[in-house]
PDB file of C-alpha atoms in Angstrom:
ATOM      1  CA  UNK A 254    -108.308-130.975 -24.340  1.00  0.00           C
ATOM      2  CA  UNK A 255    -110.129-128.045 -26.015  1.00  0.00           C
ATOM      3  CA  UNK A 256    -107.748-125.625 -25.037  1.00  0.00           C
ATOM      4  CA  UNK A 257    -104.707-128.010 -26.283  1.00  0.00           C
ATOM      5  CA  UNK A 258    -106.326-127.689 -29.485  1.00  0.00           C
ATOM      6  CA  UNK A 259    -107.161-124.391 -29.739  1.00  0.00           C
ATOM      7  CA  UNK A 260    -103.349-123.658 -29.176  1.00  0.00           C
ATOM      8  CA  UNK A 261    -102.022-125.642 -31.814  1.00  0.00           C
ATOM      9  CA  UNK A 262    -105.172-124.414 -34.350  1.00  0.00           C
ATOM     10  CA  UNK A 263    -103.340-121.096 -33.614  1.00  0.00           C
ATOM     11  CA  UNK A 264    -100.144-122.449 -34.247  1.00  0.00           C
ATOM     12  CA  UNK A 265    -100.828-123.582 -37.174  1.00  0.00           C
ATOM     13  CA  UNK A 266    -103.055-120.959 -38.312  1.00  0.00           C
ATOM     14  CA  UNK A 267     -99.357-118.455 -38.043  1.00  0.00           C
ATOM     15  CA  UNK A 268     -97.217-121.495 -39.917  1.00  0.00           C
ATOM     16  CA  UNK A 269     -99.754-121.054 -43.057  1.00  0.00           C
ATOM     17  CA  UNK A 270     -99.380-117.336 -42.713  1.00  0.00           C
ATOM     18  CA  UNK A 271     -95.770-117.121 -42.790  1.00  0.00           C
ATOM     19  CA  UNK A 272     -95.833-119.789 -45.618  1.00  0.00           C
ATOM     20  CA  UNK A 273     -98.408-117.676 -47.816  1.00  0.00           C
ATOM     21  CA  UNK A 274     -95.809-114.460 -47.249  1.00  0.00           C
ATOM     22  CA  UNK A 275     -98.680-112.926 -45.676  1.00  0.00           C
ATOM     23  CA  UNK A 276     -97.454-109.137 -43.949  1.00  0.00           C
ATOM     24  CA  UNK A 277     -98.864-107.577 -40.713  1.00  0.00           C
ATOM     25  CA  UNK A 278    -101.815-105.330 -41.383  1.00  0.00           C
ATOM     26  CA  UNK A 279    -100.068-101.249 -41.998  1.00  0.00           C
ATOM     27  CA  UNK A 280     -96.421-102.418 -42.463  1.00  0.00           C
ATOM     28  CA  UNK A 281     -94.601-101.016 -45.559  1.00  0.00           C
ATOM     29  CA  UNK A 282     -94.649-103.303 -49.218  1.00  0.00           C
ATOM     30  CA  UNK A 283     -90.896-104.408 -49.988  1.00  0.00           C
ATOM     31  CA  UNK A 284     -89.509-101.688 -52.583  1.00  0.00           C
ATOM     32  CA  UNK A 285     -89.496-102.395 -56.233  1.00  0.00           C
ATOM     33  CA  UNK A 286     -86.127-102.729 -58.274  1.00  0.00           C
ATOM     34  CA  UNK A 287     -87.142 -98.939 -59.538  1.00  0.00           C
ATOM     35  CA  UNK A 288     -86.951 -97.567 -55.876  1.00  0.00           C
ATOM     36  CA  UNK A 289     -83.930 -99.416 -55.088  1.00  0.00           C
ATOM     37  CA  UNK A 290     -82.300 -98.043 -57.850  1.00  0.00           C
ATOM     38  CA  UNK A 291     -83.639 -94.326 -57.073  1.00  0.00           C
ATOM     39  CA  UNK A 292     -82.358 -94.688 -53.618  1.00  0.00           C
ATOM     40  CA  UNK A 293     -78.868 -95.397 -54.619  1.00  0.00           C
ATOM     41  CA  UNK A 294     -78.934 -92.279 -57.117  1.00  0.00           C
ATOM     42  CA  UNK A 295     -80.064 -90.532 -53.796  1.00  0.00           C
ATOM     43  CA  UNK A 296     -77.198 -91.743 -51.636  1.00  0.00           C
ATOM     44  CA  UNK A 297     -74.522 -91.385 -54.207  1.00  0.00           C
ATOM     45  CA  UNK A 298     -75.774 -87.724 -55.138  1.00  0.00           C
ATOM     46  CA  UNK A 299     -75.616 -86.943 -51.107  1.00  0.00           C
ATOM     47  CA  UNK A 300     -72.423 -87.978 -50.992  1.00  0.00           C
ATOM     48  CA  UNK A 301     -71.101 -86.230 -53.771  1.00  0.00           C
ATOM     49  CA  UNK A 302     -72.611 -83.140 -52.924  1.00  0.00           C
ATOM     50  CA  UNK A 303     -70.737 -83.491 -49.653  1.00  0.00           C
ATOM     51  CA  UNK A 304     -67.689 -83.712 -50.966  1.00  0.00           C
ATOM     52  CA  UNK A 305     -68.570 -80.789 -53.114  1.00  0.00           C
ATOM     53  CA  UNK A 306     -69.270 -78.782 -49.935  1.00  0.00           C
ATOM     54  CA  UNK A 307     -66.324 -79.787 -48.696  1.00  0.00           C
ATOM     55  CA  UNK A 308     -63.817 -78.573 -51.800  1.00  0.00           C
ATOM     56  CA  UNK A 309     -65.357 -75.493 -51.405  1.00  0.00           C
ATOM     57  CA  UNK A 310     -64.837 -75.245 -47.627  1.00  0.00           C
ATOM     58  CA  UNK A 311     -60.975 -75.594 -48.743  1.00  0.00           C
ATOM     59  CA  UNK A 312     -60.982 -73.565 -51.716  1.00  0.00           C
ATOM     60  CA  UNK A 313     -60.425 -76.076 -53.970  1.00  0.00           C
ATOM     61  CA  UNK A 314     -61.743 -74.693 -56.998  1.00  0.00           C
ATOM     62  CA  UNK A 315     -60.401 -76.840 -59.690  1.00  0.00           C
ATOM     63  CA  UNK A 316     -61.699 -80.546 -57.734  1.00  0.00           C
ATOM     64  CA  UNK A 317     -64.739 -78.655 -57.224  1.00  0.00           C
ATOM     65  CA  UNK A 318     -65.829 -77.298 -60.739  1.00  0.00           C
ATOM     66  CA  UNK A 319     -65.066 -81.378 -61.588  1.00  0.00           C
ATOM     67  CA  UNK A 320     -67.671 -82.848 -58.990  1.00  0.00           C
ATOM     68  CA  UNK A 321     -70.205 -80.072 -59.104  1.00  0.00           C
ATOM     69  CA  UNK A 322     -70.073 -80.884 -63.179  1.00  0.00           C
ATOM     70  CA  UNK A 323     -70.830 -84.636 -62.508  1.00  0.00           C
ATOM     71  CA  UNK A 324     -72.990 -84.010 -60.446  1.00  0.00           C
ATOM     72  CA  UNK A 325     -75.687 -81.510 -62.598  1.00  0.00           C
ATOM     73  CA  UNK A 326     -74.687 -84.182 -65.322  1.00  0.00           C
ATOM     74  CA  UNK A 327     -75.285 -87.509 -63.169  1.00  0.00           C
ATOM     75  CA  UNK A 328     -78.380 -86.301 -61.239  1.00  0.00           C
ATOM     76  CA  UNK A 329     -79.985 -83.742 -63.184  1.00  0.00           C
ATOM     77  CA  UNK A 330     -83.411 -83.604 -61.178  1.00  0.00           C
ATOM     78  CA  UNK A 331     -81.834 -84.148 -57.405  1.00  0.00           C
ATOM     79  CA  UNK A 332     -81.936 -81.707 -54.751  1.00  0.00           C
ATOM     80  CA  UNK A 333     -78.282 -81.835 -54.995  1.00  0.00           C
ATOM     81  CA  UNK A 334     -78.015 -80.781 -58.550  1.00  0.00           C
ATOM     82  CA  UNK A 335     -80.304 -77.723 -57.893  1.00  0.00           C
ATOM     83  CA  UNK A 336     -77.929 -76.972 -54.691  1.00  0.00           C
ATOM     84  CA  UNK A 337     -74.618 -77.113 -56.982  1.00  0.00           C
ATOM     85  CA  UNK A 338     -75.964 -74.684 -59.320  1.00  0.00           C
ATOM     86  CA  UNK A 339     -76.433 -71.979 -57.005  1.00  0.00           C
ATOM     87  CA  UNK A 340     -72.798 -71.565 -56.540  1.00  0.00           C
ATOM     88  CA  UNK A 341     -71.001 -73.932 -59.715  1.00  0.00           C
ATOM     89  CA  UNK A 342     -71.246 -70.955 -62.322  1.00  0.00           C
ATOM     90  CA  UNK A 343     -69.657 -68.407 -59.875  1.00  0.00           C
ATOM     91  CA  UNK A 344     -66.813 -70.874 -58.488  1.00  0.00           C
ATOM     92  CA  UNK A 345     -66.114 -72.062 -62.144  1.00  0.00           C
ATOM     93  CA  UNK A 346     -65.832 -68.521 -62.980  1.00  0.00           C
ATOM     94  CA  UNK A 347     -63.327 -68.125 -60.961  1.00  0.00           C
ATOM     95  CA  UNK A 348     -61.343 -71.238 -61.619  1.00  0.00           C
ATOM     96  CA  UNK A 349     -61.110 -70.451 -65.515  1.00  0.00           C
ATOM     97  CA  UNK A 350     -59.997 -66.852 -64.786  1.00  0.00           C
ATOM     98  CA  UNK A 351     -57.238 -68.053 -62.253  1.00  0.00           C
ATOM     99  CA  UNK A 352     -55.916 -70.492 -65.177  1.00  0.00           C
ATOM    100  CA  UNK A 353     -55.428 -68.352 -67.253  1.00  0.00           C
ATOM    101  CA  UNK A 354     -53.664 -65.820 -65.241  1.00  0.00           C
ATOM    102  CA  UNK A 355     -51.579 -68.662 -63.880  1.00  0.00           C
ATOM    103  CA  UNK A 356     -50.944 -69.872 -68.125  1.00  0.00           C
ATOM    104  CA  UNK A 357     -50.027 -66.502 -69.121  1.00  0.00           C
ATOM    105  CA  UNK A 358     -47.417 -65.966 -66.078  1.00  0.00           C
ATOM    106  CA  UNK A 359     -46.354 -69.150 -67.217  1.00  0.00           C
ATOM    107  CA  UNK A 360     -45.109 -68.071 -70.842  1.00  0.00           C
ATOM    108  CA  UNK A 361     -42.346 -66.012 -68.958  1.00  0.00           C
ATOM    109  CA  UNK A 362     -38.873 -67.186 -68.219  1.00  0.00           C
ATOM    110  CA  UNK A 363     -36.561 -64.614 -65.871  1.00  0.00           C
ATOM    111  CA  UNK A 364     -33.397 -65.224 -65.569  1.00  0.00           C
ATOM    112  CA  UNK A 365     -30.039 -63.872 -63.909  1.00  0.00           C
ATOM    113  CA  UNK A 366     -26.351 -64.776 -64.898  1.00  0.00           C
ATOM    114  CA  UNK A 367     -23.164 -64.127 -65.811  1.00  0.00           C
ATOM    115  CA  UNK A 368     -22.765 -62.182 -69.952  1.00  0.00           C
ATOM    116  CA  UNK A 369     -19.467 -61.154 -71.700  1.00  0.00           C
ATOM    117  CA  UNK A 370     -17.639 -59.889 -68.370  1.00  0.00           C
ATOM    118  CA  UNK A 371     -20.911 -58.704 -66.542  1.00  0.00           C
ATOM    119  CA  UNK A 372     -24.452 -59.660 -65.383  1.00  0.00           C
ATOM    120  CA  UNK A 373     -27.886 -59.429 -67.163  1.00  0.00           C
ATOM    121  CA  UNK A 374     -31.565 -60.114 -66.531  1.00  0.00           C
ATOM    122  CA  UNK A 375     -33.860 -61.264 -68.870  1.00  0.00           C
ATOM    123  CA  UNK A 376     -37.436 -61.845 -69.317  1.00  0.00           C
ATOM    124  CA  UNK A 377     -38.398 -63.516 -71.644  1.00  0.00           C
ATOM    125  CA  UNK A 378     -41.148 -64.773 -73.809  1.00  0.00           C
ATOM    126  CA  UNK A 379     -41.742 -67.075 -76.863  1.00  0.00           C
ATOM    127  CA  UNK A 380     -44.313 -66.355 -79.488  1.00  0.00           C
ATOM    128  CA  UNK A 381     -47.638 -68.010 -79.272  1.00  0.00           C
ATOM    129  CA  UNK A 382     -48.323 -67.889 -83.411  1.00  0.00           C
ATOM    130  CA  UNK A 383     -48.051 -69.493 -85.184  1.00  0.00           C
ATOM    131  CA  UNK A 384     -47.824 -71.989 -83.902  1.00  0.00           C
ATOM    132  CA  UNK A 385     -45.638 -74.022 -86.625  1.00  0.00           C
ATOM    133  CA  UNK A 386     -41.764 -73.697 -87.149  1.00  0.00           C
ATOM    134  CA  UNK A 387     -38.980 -72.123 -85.542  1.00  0.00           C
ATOM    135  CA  UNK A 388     -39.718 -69.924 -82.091  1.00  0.00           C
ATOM    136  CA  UNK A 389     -38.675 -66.185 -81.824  1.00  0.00           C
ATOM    137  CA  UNK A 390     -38.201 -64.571 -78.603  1.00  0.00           C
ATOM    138  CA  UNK A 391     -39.181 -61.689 -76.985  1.00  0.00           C
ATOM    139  CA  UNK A 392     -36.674 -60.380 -74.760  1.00  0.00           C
ATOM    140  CA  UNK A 393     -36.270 -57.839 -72.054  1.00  0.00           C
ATOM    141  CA  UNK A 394     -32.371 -57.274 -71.189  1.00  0.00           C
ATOM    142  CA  UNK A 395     -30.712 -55.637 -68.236  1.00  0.00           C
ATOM    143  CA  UNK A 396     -26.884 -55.517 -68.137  1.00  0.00           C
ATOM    144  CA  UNK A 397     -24.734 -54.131 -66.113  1.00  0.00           C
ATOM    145  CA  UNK A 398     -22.425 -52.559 -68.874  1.00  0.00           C
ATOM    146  CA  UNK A 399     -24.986 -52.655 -72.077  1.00  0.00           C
ATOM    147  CA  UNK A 400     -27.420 -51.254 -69.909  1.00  0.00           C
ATOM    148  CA  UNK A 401     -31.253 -51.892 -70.705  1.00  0.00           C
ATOM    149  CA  UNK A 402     -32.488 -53.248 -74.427  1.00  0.00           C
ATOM    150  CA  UNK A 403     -35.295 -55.268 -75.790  1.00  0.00           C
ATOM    151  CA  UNK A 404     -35.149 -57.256 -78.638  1.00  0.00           C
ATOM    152  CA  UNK A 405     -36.566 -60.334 -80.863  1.00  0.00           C
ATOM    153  CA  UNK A 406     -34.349 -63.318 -81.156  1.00  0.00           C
ATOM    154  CA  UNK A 407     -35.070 -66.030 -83.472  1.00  0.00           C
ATOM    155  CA  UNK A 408     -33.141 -68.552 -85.680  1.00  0.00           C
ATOM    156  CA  UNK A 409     -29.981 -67.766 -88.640  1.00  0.00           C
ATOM    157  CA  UNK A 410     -30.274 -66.218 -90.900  1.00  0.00           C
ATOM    158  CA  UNK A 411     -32.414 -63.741 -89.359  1.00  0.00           C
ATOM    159  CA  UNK A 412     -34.754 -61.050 -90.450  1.00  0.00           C
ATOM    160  CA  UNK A 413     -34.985 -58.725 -93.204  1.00  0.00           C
ATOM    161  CA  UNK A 414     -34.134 -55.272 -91.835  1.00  0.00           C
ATOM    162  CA  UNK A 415     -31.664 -52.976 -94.207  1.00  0.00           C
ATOM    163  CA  UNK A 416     -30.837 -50.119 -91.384  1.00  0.00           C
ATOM    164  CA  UNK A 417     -33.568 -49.104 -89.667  1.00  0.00           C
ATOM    165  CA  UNK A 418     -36.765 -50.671 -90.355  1.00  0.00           C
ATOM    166  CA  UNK A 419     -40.196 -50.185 -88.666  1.00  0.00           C
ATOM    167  CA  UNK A 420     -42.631 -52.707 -87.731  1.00  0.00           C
ATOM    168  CA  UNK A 421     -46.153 -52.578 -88.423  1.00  0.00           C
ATOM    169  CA  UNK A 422     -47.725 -54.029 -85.565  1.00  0.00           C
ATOM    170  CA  UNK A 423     -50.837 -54.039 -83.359  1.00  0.00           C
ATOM    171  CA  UNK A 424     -51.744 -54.048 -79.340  1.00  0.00           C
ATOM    172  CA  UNK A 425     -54.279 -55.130 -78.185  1.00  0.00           C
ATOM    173  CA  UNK A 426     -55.702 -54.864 -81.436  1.00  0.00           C
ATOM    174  CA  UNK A 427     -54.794 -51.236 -81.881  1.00  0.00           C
ATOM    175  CA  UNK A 428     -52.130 -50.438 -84.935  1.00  0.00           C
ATOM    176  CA  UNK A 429     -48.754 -48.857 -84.221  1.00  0.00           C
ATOM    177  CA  UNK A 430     -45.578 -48.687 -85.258  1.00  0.00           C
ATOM    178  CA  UNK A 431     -42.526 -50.159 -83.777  1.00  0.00           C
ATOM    179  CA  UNK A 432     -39.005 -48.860 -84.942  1.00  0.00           C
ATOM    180  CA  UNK A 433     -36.295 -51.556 -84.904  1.00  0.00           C
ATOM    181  CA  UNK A 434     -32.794 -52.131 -86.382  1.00  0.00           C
ATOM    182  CA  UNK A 435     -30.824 -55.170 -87.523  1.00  0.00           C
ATOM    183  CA  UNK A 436     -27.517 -55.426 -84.897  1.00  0.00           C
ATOM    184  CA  UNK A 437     -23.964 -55.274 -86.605  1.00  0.00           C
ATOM    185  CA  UNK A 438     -22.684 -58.363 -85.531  1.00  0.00           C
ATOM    186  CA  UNK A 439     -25.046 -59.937 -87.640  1.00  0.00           C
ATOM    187  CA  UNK A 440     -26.727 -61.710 -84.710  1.00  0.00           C
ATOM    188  CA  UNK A 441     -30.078 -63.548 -85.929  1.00  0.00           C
ATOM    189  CA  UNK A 442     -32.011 -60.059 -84.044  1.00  0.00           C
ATOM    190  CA  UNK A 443     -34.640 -57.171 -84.273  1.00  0.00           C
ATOM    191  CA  UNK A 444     -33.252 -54.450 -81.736  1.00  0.00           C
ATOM    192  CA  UNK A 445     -36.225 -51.794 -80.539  1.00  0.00           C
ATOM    193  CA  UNK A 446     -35.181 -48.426 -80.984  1.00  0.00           C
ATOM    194  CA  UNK A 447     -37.566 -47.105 -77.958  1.00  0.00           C
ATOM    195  CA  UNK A 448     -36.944 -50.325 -75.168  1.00  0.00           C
ATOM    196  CA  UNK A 449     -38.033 -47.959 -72.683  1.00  0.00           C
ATOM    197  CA  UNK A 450     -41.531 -47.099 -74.713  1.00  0.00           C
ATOM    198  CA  UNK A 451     -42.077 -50.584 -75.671  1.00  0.00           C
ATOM    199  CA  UNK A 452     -42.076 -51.738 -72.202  1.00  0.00           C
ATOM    200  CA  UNK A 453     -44.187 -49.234 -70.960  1.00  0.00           C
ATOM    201  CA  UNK A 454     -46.582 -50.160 -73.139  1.00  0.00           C
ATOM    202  CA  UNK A 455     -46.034 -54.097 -72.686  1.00  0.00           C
ATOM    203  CA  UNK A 456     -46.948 -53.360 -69.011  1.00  0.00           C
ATOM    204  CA  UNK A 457     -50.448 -52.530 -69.735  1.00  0.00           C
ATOM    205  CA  UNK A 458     -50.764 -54.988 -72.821  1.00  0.00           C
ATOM    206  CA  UNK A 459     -52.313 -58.351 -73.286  1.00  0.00           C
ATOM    207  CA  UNK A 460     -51.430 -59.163 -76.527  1.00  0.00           C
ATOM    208  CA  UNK A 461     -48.870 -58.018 -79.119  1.00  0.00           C
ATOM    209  CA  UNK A 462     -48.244 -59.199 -82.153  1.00  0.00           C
ATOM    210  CA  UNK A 463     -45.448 -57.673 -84.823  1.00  0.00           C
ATOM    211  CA  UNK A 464     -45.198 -58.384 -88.667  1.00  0.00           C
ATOM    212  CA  UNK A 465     -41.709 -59.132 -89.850  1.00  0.00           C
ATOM    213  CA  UNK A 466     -39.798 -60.456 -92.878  1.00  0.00           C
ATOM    214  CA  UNK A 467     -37.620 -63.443 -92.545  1.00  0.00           C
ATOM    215  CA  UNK A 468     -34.538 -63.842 -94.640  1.00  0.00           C
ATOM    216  CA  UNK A 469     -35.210 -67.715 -95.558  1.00  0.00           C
ATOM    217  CA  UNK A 470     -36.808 -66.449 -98.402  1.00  0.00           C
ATOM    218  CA  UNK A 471     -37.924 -62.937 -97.210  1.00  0.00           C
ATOM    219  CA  UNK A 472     -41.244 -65.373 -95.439  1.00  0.00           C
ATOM    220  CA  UNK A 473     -43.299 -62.538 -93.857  1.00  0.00           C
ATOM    221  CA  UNK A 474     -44.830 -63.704 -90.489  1.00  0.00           C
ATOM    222  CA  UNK A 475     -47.094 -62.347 -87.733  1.00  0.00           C
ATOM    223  CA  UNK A 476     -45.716 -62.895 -84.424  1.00  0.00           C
ATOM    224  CA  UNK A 477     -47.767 -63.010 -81.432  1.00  0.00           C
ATOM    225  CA  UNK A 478     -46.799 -62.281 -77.551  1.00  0.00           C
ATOM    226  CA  UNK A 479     -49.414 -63.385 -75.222  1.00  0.00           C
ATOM    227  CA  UNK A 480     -48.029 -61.076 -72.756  1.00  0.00           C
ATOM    228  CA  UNK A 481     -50.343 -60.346 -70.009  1.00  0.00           C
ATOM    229  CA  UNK A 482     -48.564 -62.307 -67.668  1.00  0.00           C
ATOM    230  CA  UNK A 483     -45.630 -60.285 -67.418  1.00  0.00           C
ATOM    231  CA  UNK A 484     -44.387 -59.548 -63.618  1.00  0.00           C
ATOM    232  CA  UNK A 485     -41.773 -56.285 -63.361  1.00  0.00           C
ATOM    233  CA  UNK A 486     -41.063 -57.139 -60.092  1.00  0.00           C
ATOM    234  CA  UNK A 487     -39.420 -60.703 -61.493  1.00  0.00           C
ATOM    235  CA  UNK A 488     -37.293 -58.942 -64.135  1.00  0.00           C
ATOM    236  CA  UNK A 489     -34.756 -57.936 -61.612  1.00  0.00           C
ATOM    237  CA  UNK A 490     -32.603 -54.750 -61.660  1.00  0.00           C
ATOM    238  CA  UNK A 491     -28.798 -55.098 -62.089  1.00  0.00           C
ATOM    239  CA  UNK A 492     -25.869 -52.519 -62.258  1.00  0.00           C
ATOM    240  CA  UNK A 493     -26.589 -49.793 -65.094  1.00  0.00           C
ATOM    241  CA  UNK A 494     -29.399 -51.873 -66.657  1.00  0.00           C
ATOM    242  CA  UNK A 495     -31.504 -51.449 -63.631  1.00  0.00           C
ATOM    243  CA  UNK A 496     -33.847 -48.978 -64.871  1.00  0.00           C
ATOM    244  CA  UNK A 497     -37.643 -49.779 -63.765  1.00  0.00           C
TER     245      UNK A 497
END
C-alpha cells in the first residue's frame, strides 16, 4: 500500500511540475524576442556573405560590389561586414574602372561599306557636350580612292569656316591648335588639314574638345570627344586608305 502511494505522490509531484513550467536544473532559458531577432541577422548575414564569396570565386565583380554593399549597410557590426571590407574597396575598384573602359569603347561606332564606287571605314564618335541640341561627329575615314581623312560632321547649314580656319582647342587639357577647312561641296563639314597628326595624337588622348562657330547664327560651341576608348585595330584598313 505504501509503496502504491509513494508512486503516485511521485506522479503527481512531476504533473504539478510540468504544469508550473518548471525546467530541469542547468538547461538553457528559452531566448528572448531580442535574440531571436539577432540570430536571424546572423543567419541572413552568413548567407549573404556566402554568396559574396561565391561572386568572387566567379569573378563577378559587378553582383559582388552589390551584395558586399548590402551587406556593410545591413549588418554593420557582423563578422561578415568586417570580412567584406577586406576585399569590397579593392574589387569595387576594379569594377568602376572596367565600366568605364567598357562606356568609353562604347562611344565608338566602326563601320565598313560600300561609298561613291569604292569602300571606306569609319570610326566614329559623337560628342559628349553639350549635351543639348544637334550631335556632331567625329570621324575617321579610310577609302579606297579618297584615301585617309578625318573630319567633323554635324547638321546644315554647317560651320563657319571662310578657307582655312584653325581651331582653338585643348587635349587633355593642354591648348593646341587644329587647322581645318570648310569642303567645296558645301557638305555640313570641318575637314583636318593634318588627319595623320590628329590621329596620332587621338591615340594617346582621353579627351578632346574643339571650339567652333556654327552658321545658325554664327553659335560658338565647345565640342567634346570622350575618346579614350578608341581601338585602331577596329578601324580597319582598306585599299589606299589603309594607312595605320
Amino acid at each position: 500500500m505504501n509503496r502504491i502511494f509513494l508512486r503516485y505522490a511521485v506522479m503527481a509531484f512531476c504533473a504539478t511540475w510540468l504544469l508550473a513550467g518548471c525546467s530541469p536544473q542547468g538547461s538553457a532559458p528559452a531566448p528572448t524576442a531580442e535574440q531571436q531577432q539577432a540570430q536571424a541577422q546572423a543567419a541572413d548575414a552568413a548567407r549573404n556573405l556566402d554568396t559574396y564569396r561565391q561572386l568572387l570565386r566567379i569573378g563577378n565583380d559587378e553582383m559582388a560590389v552589390s551584395m558586399g554593399k548590402d551587406i556593410v549597410k545591413r549588418f554593420p557590426d557582423s563578422d561578415a561586414a568586417m570580412e567584406v571590407q577586406k576585399t569590397l574597396p579593392a574589387i569595387e575598384q576594379r569594377y568602376t574602372a572596367a565600366s568605364e573602359k567598357s562606356r568609353l569603347a562604347g562611344l565608338w561606332l566602326y563601320q565598313v561599306a560600300p561609298m561613291a564606287g569604292g569602300t571606306q571605314s569609319t570610326a566614329t564618335i559623337e560628342n559628349s557636350l553639350p549635351a543639348g541640341g544637334e550631335r556632331v561627329r567625329l570621324v575617321l575615314r579610310r577609302h579606297t580612292a579618297w584615301g585617309q581623312s578625318v573630319f567633323l560632321y554635324g547638321s546644315k547649314p554647317g560651320f563657319v569656316c571662310r578657307g582655312n580656319c584653325t581651331l582653338a582647342a585643348t587635349v587633355d587639357g593642354k591648348p593646341v591648335r587644329i587647322k581645318a577647312f570648310a569642303p567645296s561641296t558645301g557638305e555640313p563639314a570641318l575637314m583636318i588639314r593634318d588627319d595623320n597628326g590628329f590621329i596620332a595624337m587621338l591615340r594617346k588622348a582621353k579627351k578632346i574638345s574643339m571650339d567652333v562657330t556654327l552658321v545658325d547664327g554664327e553659335k560658338k560651341q565647345t565640342l567634346v570627344y570622350e575618346v579614350g576608348g578608341f581601338d585602331p585595330a577596329k578601324w580597319v584598313p582598306v585599299g589606299k586608305g589603309g594607312k595605320k
